[in-house]
Amino acid sequence: MRKNVFSNVAEREPKTAAAPPSVADTPQSYPKHRQGKKALIAYFSPAVSKALRQMALDEDSTMQSLLGEAIDLLMRDRGKHPFGER
């Protein structure tokens, strides 16, 4: 008779190894100006991305600053208080 190779599976302890925290999960890995902030991600066409980058260059600004301005304008347009975060 053949021995059942799976007979002791239930008796074994499950292997539970705690996953090491990733570098991105540790608060110390974020620059000070990003701590406590959340990333917002959106997908647009390459043309929109290029136009926004060019606008930031033309205005000696950043894409984040332009997007913050756009969010503030949207908030005001919808009757909400703008956050003013850049």
PDB file of N, CA and C in Angstrom, residues 27-86:
ATOM      1  N   PRO A  27       7.698  55.851   7.051  1.00  0.00           N
ATOM      2  CA  PRO A  27       7.576  57.311   6.992  1.00  0.00           C
ATOM      3  C   PRO A  27       8.922  58.016   6.836  1.00  0.00           C
ATOM      4  N   GLN A  28       9.992  57.434   7.335  1.00  0.00           N
ATOM      5  CA  GLN A  28      11.290  58.074   7.246  1.00  0.00           C
ATOM      6  C   GLN A  28      11.811  58.151   5.818  1.00  0.00           C
ATOM      7  N   SER A  29      11.268  57.345   4.920  1.00  0.00           N
ATOM      8  CA  SER A  29      11.782  57.318   3.560  1.00  0.00           C
ATOM      9  C   SER A  29      11.222  58.453   2.709  1.00  0.00           C
ATOM     10  N   TYR A  30      10.153  59.097   3.165  1.00  0.00           N
ATOM     11  CA  TYR A  30       9.575  60.192   2.407  1.00  0.00           C
ATOM     12  C   TYR A  30      10.306  61.489   2.730  1.00  0.00           C
ATOM     13  N   PRO A  31      10.480  62.344   1.730  1.00  0.00           N
ATOM     14  CA  PRO A  31      11.007  63.670   2.044  1.00  0.00           C
ATOM     15  C   PRO A  31      10.021  64.375   2.988  1.00  0.00           C
ATOM     16  N   LYS A  32      10.540  65.284   3.780  1.00  0.00           N
ATOM     17  CA  LYS A  32       9.717  65.946   4.791  1.00  0.00           C
ATOM     18  C   LYS A  32       8.465  66.593   4.188  1.00  0.00           C
ATOM     19  N   HIS A  33       8.595  67.192   2.998  1.00  0.00           N
ATOM     20  CA  HIS A  33       7.445  67.875   2.398  1.00  0.00           C
ATOM     21  C   HIS A  33       6.380  66.907   1.875  1.00  0.00           C
ATOM     22  N   ARG A  34       6.690  65.596   1.827  1.00  0.00           N
ATOM     23  CA  ARG A  34       5.701  64.608   1.368  1.00  0.00           C
ATOM     24  C   ARG A  34       5.087  63.821   2.509  1.00  0.00           C
ATOM     25  N   GLN A  35       5.629  63.937   3.708  1.00  0.00           N
ATOM     26  CA  GLN A  35       5.097  63.167   4.831  1.00  0.00           C
ATOM     27  C   GLN A  35       3.674  63.618   5.129  1.00  0.00           C
ATOM     28  N   GLY A  36       2.786  62.674   5.314  1.00  0.00           N
ATOM     29  CA  GLY A  36       1.386  62.955   5.597  1.00  0.00           C
ATOM     30  C   GLY A  36       0.560  63.262   4.360  1.00  0.00           C
ATOM     31  N   LYS A  37       1.143  63.152   3.184  1.00  0.00           N
ATOM     32  CA  LYS A  37       0.431  63.441   1.931  1.00  0.00           C
ATOM     33  C   LYS A  37       0.088  62.133   1.225  1.00  0.00           C
ATOM     34  N   LYS A  38      -0.892  62.183   0.336  1.00  0.00           N
ATOM     35  CA  LYS A  38      -1.288  61.040  -0.486  1.00  0.00           C
ATOM     36  C   LYS A  38      -1.057  61.380  -1.946  1.00  0.00           C
ATOM     37  N   ALA A  39      -0.571  60.427  -2.702  1.00  0.00           N
ATOM     38  CA  ALA A  39      -0.370  60.616  -4.140  1.00  0.00           C
ATOM     39  C   ALA A  39      -1.707  60.447  -4.854  1.00  0.00           C
ATOM     40  N   LEU A  40      -1.975  61.321  -5.803  1.00  0.00           N
ATOM     41  CA  LEU A  40      -3.145  61.202  -6.669  1.00  0.00           C
ATOM     42  C   LEU A  40      -2.626  60.886  -8.060  1.00  0.00           C
ATOM     43  N   ILE A  41      -3.149  59.846  -8.641  1.00  0.00           N
ATOM     44  CA  ILE A  41      -2.660  59.408  -9.943  1.00  0.00           C
ATOM     45  C   ILE A  41      -3.805  59.420 -10.937  1.00  0.00           C
ATOM     46  N   ALA A  42      -3.529  59.934 -12.121  1.00  0.00           N
ATOM     47  CA  ALA A  42      -4.531  59.948 -13.194  1.00  0.00           C
ATOM     48  C   ALA A  42      -3.811  59.648 -14.503  1.00  0.00           C
ATOM     49  N   TYR A  43      -4.535  59.118 -15.450  1.00  0.00           N
ATOM     50  CA  TYR A  43      -3.957  58.765 -16.738  1.00  0.00           C
ATOM     51  C   TYR A  43      -4.548  59.656 -17.823  1.00  0.00           C
ATOM     52  N   PHE A  44      -3.662  60.276 -18.591  1.00  0.00           N
ATOM     53  CA  PHE A  44      -4.064  61.154 -19.683  1.00  0.00           C
ATOM     54  C   PHE A  44      -3.257  60.802 -20.924  1.00  0.00           C
ATOM     55  N   SER A  45      -3.668  61.359 -22.026  1.00  0.00           N
ATOM     56  CA  SER A  45      -2.962  61.096 -23.282  1.00  0.00           C
ATOM     57  C   SER A  45      -1.568  61.718 -23.235  1.00  0.00           C
ATOM     58  N   PRO A  46      -0.659  61.229 -24.063  1.00  0.00           N
ATOM     59  CA  PRO A  46       0.678  61.822 -24.126  1.00  0.00           C
ATOM     60  C   PRO A  46       0.628  63.311 -24.484  1.00  0.00           C
ATOM     61  N   ALA A  47      -0.344  63.716 -25.290  1.00  0.00           N
ATOM     62  CA  ALA A  47      -0.453  65.131 -25.675  1.00  0.00           C
ATOM     63  C   ALA A  47      -0.777  66.007 -24.466  1.00  0.00           C
ATOM     64  N   VAL A  48      -1.671  65.544 -23.603  1.00  0.00           N
ATOM     65  CA  VAL A  48      -2.016  66.304 -22.395  1.00  0.00           C
ATOM     66  C   VAL A  48      -0.796  66.401 -21.486  1.00  0.00           C
ATOM     67  N   SER A  49      -0.098  65.292 -21.314  1.00  0.00           N
ATOM     68  CA  SER A  49       1.092  65.273 -20.470  1.00  0.00           C
ATOM     69  C   SER A  49       2.156  66.228 -20.996  1.00  0.00           C
ATOM     70  N   LYS A  50       2.378  66.199 -22.291  1.00  0.00           N
ATOM     71  CA  LYS A  50       3.385  67.066 -22.903  1.00  0.00           C
ATOM     72  C   LYS A  50       2.996  68.540 -22.751  1.00  0.00           C
ATOM     73  N   ALA A  51       1.717  68.856 -22.974  1.00  0.00           N
ATOM     74  CA  ALA A  51       1.247  70.236 -22.848  1.00  0.00           C
ATOM     75  C   ALA A  51       1.399  70.743 -21.422  1.00  0.00           C
ATOM     76  N   LEU A  52       1.104  69.903 -20.444  1.00  0.00           N
ATOM     77  CA  LEU A  52       1.231  70.308 -19.048  1.00  0.00           C
ATOM     78  C   LEU A  52       2.694  70.516 -18.670  1.00  0.00           C
ATOM     79  N   ARG A  53       3.563  69.622 -19.131  1.00  0.00           N
ATOM     80  CA  ARG A  53       5.004  69.793 -18.869  1.00  0.00           C
ATOM     81  C   ARG A  53       5.516  71.078 -19.499  1.00  0.00           C
ATOM     82  N   GLN A  54       5.072  71.355 -20.741  1.00  0.00           N
ATOM     83  CA  GLN A  54       5.516  72.564 -21.424  1.00  0.00           C
ATOM     84  C   GLN A  54       5.004  73.818 -20.706  1.00  0.00           C
ATOM     85  N   MET A  55       3.766  73.778 -20.235  1.00  0.00           N
ATOM     86  CA  MET A  55       3.207  74.906 -19.493  1.00  0.00           C
ATOM     87  C   MET A  55       4.015  75.164 -18.225  1.00  0.00           C
ATOM     88  N   ALA A  56       4.378  74.091 -17.523  1.00  0.00           N
ATOM     89  CA  ALA A  56       5.190  74.240 -16.310  1.00  0.00           C
ATOM     90  C   ALA A  56       6.545  74.853 -16.650  1.00  0.00           C
ATOM     91  N   LEU A  57       7.160  74.405 -17.755  1.00  0.00           N
ATOM     92  CA  LEU A  57       8.440  74.992 -18.172  1.00  0.00           C
ATOM     93  C   LEU A  57       8.292  76.461 -18.538  1.00  0.00           C
ATOM     94  N   ASP A  58       7.254  76.780 -19.309  1.00  0.00           N
ATOM     95  CA  ASP A  58       7.023  78.156 -19.743  1.00  0.00           C
ATOM     96  C   ASP A  58       6.807  79.103 -18.569  1.00  0.00           C
ATOM     97  N   GLU A  59       6.168  78.611 -17.525  1.00  0.00           N
ATOM     98  CA  GLU A  59       5.847  79.439 -16.365  1.00  0.00           C
ATOM     99  C   GLU A  59       6.860  79.291 -15.238  1.00  0.00           C
ATOM    100  N   ASP A  60       7.965  78.583 -15.506  1.00  0.00           N
ATOM    101  CA  ASP A  60       8.990  78.329 -14.487  1.00  0.00           C
ATOM    102  C   ASP A  60       8.324  77.784 -13.218  1.00  0.00           C
ATOM    103  N   SER A  61       7.504  76.775 -13.410  1.00  0.00           N
ATOM    104  CA  SER A  61       6.724  76.189 -12.331  1.00  0.00           C
ATOM    105  C   SER A  61       6.919  74.673 -12.355  1.00  0.00           C
ATOM    106  N   THR A  62       6.091  73.974 -11.616  1.00  0.00           N
ATOM    107  CA  THR A  62       6.124  72.514 -11.617  1.00  0.00           C
ATOM    108  C   THR A  62       4.756  71.984 -12.009  1.00  0.00           C
ATOM    109  N   MET A  63       4.734  70.739 -12.453  1.00  0.00           N
ATOM    110  CA  MET A  63       3.449  70.109 -12.775  1.00  0.00           C
ATOM    111  C   MET A  63       2.597  69.997 -11.516  1.00  0.00           C
ATOM    112  N   GLN A  64       3.206  69.727 -10.385  1.00  0.00           N
ATOM    113  CA  GLN A  64       2.457  69.618  -9.137  1.00  0.00           C
ATOM    114  C   GLN A  64       1.801  70.943  -8.784  1.00  0.00           C
ATOM    115  N   SER A  65       2.514  72.033  -8.975  1.00  0.00           N
ATOM    116  CA  SER A  65       1.949  73.344  -8.689  1.00  0.00           C
ATOM    117  C   SER A  65       0.775  73.657  -9.615  1.00  0.00           C
ATOM    118  N   LEU A  66       0.932  73.344 -10.899  1.00  0.00           N
ATOM    119  CA  LEU A  66      -0.155  73.568 -11.849  1.00  0.00           C
ATOM    120  C   LEU A  66      -1.374  72.713 -11.520  1.00  0.00           C
ATOM    121  N   LEU A  67      -1.143  71.461 -11.146  1.00  0.00           N
ATOM    122  CA  LEU A  67      -2.259  70.584 -10.786  1.00  0.00           C
ATOM    123  C   LEU A  67      -2.933  71.055  -9.499  1.00  0.00           C
ATOM    124  N   GLY A  68      -2.154  71.552  -8.557  1.00  0.00           N
ATOM    125  CA  GLY A  68      -2.727  72.115  -7.335  1.00  0.00           C
ATOM    126  C   GLY A  68      -3.603  73.317  -7.640  1.00  0.00           C
ATOM    127  N   GLU A  69      -3.128  74.168  -8.549  1.00  0.00           N
ATOM    128  CA  GLU A  69      -3.919  75.328  -8.977  1.00  0.00           C
ATOM    129  C   GLU A  69      -5.220  74.877  -9.644  1.00  0.00           C
ATOM    130  N   ALA A  70      -5.133  73.861 -10.485  1.00  0.00           N
ATOM    131  CA  ALA A  70      -6.329  73.344 -11.168  1.00  0.00           C
ATOM    132  C   ALA A  70      -7.325  72.763 -10.164  1.00  0.00           C
ATOM    133  N   ILE A  71      -6.831  72.063  -9.154  1.00  0.00           N
ATOM    134  CA  ILE A  71      -7.717  71.493  -8.134  1.00  0.00           C
ATOM    135  C   ILE A  71      -8.391  72.608  -7.348  1.00  0.00           C
ATOM    136  N   ASP A  72      -7.635  73.669  -7.005  1.00  0.00           N
ATOM    137  CA  ASP A  72      -8.224  74.803  -6.306  1.00  0.00           C
ATOM    138  C   ASP A  72      -9.317  75.466  -7.141  1.00  0.00           C
ATOM    139  N   LEU A  73      -9.069  75.636  -8.442  1.00  0.00           N
ATOM    140  CA  LEU A  73     -10.075  76.221  -9.326  1.00  0.00           C
ATOM    141  C   LEU A  73     -11.325  75.342  -9.385  1.00  0.00           C
ATOM    142  N   LEU A  74     -11.146  74.047  -9.444  1.00  0.00           N
ATOM    143  CA  LEU A  74     -12.266  73.109  -9.457  1.00  0.00           C
ATOM    144  C   LEU A  74     -13.057  73.208  -8.157  1.00  0.00           C
ATOM    145  N   MET A  75     -12.374  73.277  -7.029  1.00  0.00           N
ATOM    146  CA  MET A  75     -13.045  73.398  -5.732  1.00  0.00           C
ATOM    147  C   MET A  75     -13.882  74.673  -5.685  1.00  0.00           C
ATOM    148  N   ARG A  76     -13.291  75.790  -6.101  1.00  0.00           N
ATOM    149  CA  ARG A  76     -14.031  77.062  -6.103  1.00  0.00           C
ATOM    150  C   ARG A  76     -15.238  76.986  -7.037  1.00  0.00           C
ATOM    151  N   ASP A  77     -15.036  76.393  -8.203  1.00  0.00           N
ATOM    152  CA  ASP A  77     -16.113  76.270  -9.182  1.00  0.00           C
ATOM    153  C   ASP A  77     -17.285  75.467  -8.626  1.00  0.00           C
ATOM    154  N   ARG A  78     -16.988  74.501  -7.765  1.00  0.00           N
ATOM    155  CA  ARG A  78     -18.030  73.643  -7.182  1.00  0.00           C
ATOM    156  C   ARG A  78     -18.507  74.150  -5.825  1.00  0.00           C
ATOM    157  N   GLY A  79     -18.076  75.366  -5.457  1.00  0.00           N
ATOM    158  CA  GLY A  79     -18.520  75.950  -4.191  1.00  0.00           C
ATOM    159  C   GLY A  79     -17.851  75.372  -2.964  1.00  0.00           C
ATOM    160  N   LYS A  80     -16.694  74.775  -3.134  1.00  0.00           N
ATOM    161  CA  LYS A  80     -15.945  74.198  -2.006  1.00  0.00           C
ATOM    162  C   LYS A  80     -14.771  75.107  -1.674  1.00  0.00           C
ATOM    163  N   HIS A  81     -14.273  74.940  -0.456  1.00  0.00           N
ATOM    164  CA  HIS A  81     -13.114  75.730  -0.028  1.00  0.00           C
ATOM    165  C   HIS A  81     -11.842  75.115  -0.621  1.00  0.00           C
ATOM    166  N   PRO A  82     -11.036  75.923  -1.332  1.00  0.00           N
ATOM    167  CA  PRO A  82      -9.793  75.379  -1.906  1.00  0.00           C
ATOM    168  C   PRO A  82      -8.798  75.044  -0.795  1.00  0.00           C
ATOM    169  N   PHE A  83      -7.962  74.078  -1.053  1.00  0.00           N
ATOM    170  CA  PHE A  83      -6.977  73.643  -0.065  1.00  0.00           C
ATOM    171  C   PHE A  83      -5.713  74.486  -0.126  1.00  0.00           C
ATOM    172  N   GLY A  84      -5.376  74.991  -1.297  1.00  0.00           N
ATOM    173  CA  GLY A  84      -4.195  75.827  -1.444  1.00  0.00           C
ATOM    174  C   GLY A  84      -2.883  75.090  -1.261  1.00  0.00           C
ATOM    175  N   GLU A  85      -2.887  73.783  -1.469  1.00  0.00           N
ATOM    176  CA  GLU A  85      -1.657  72.996  -1.309  1.00  0.00           C
ATOM    177  C   GLU A  85      -0.884  72.980  -2.600  1.00  0.00           C
ATOM    178  N   ARG A  86       0.406  73.160  -2.507  1.00  0.00           N
ATOM    179  CA  ARG A  86       1.256  73.080  -3.688  1.00  0.00           C
ATOM    180  C   ARG A  86       2.422  72.180  -3.401  1.00  0.00           C
TER     181      ARG A  86
END
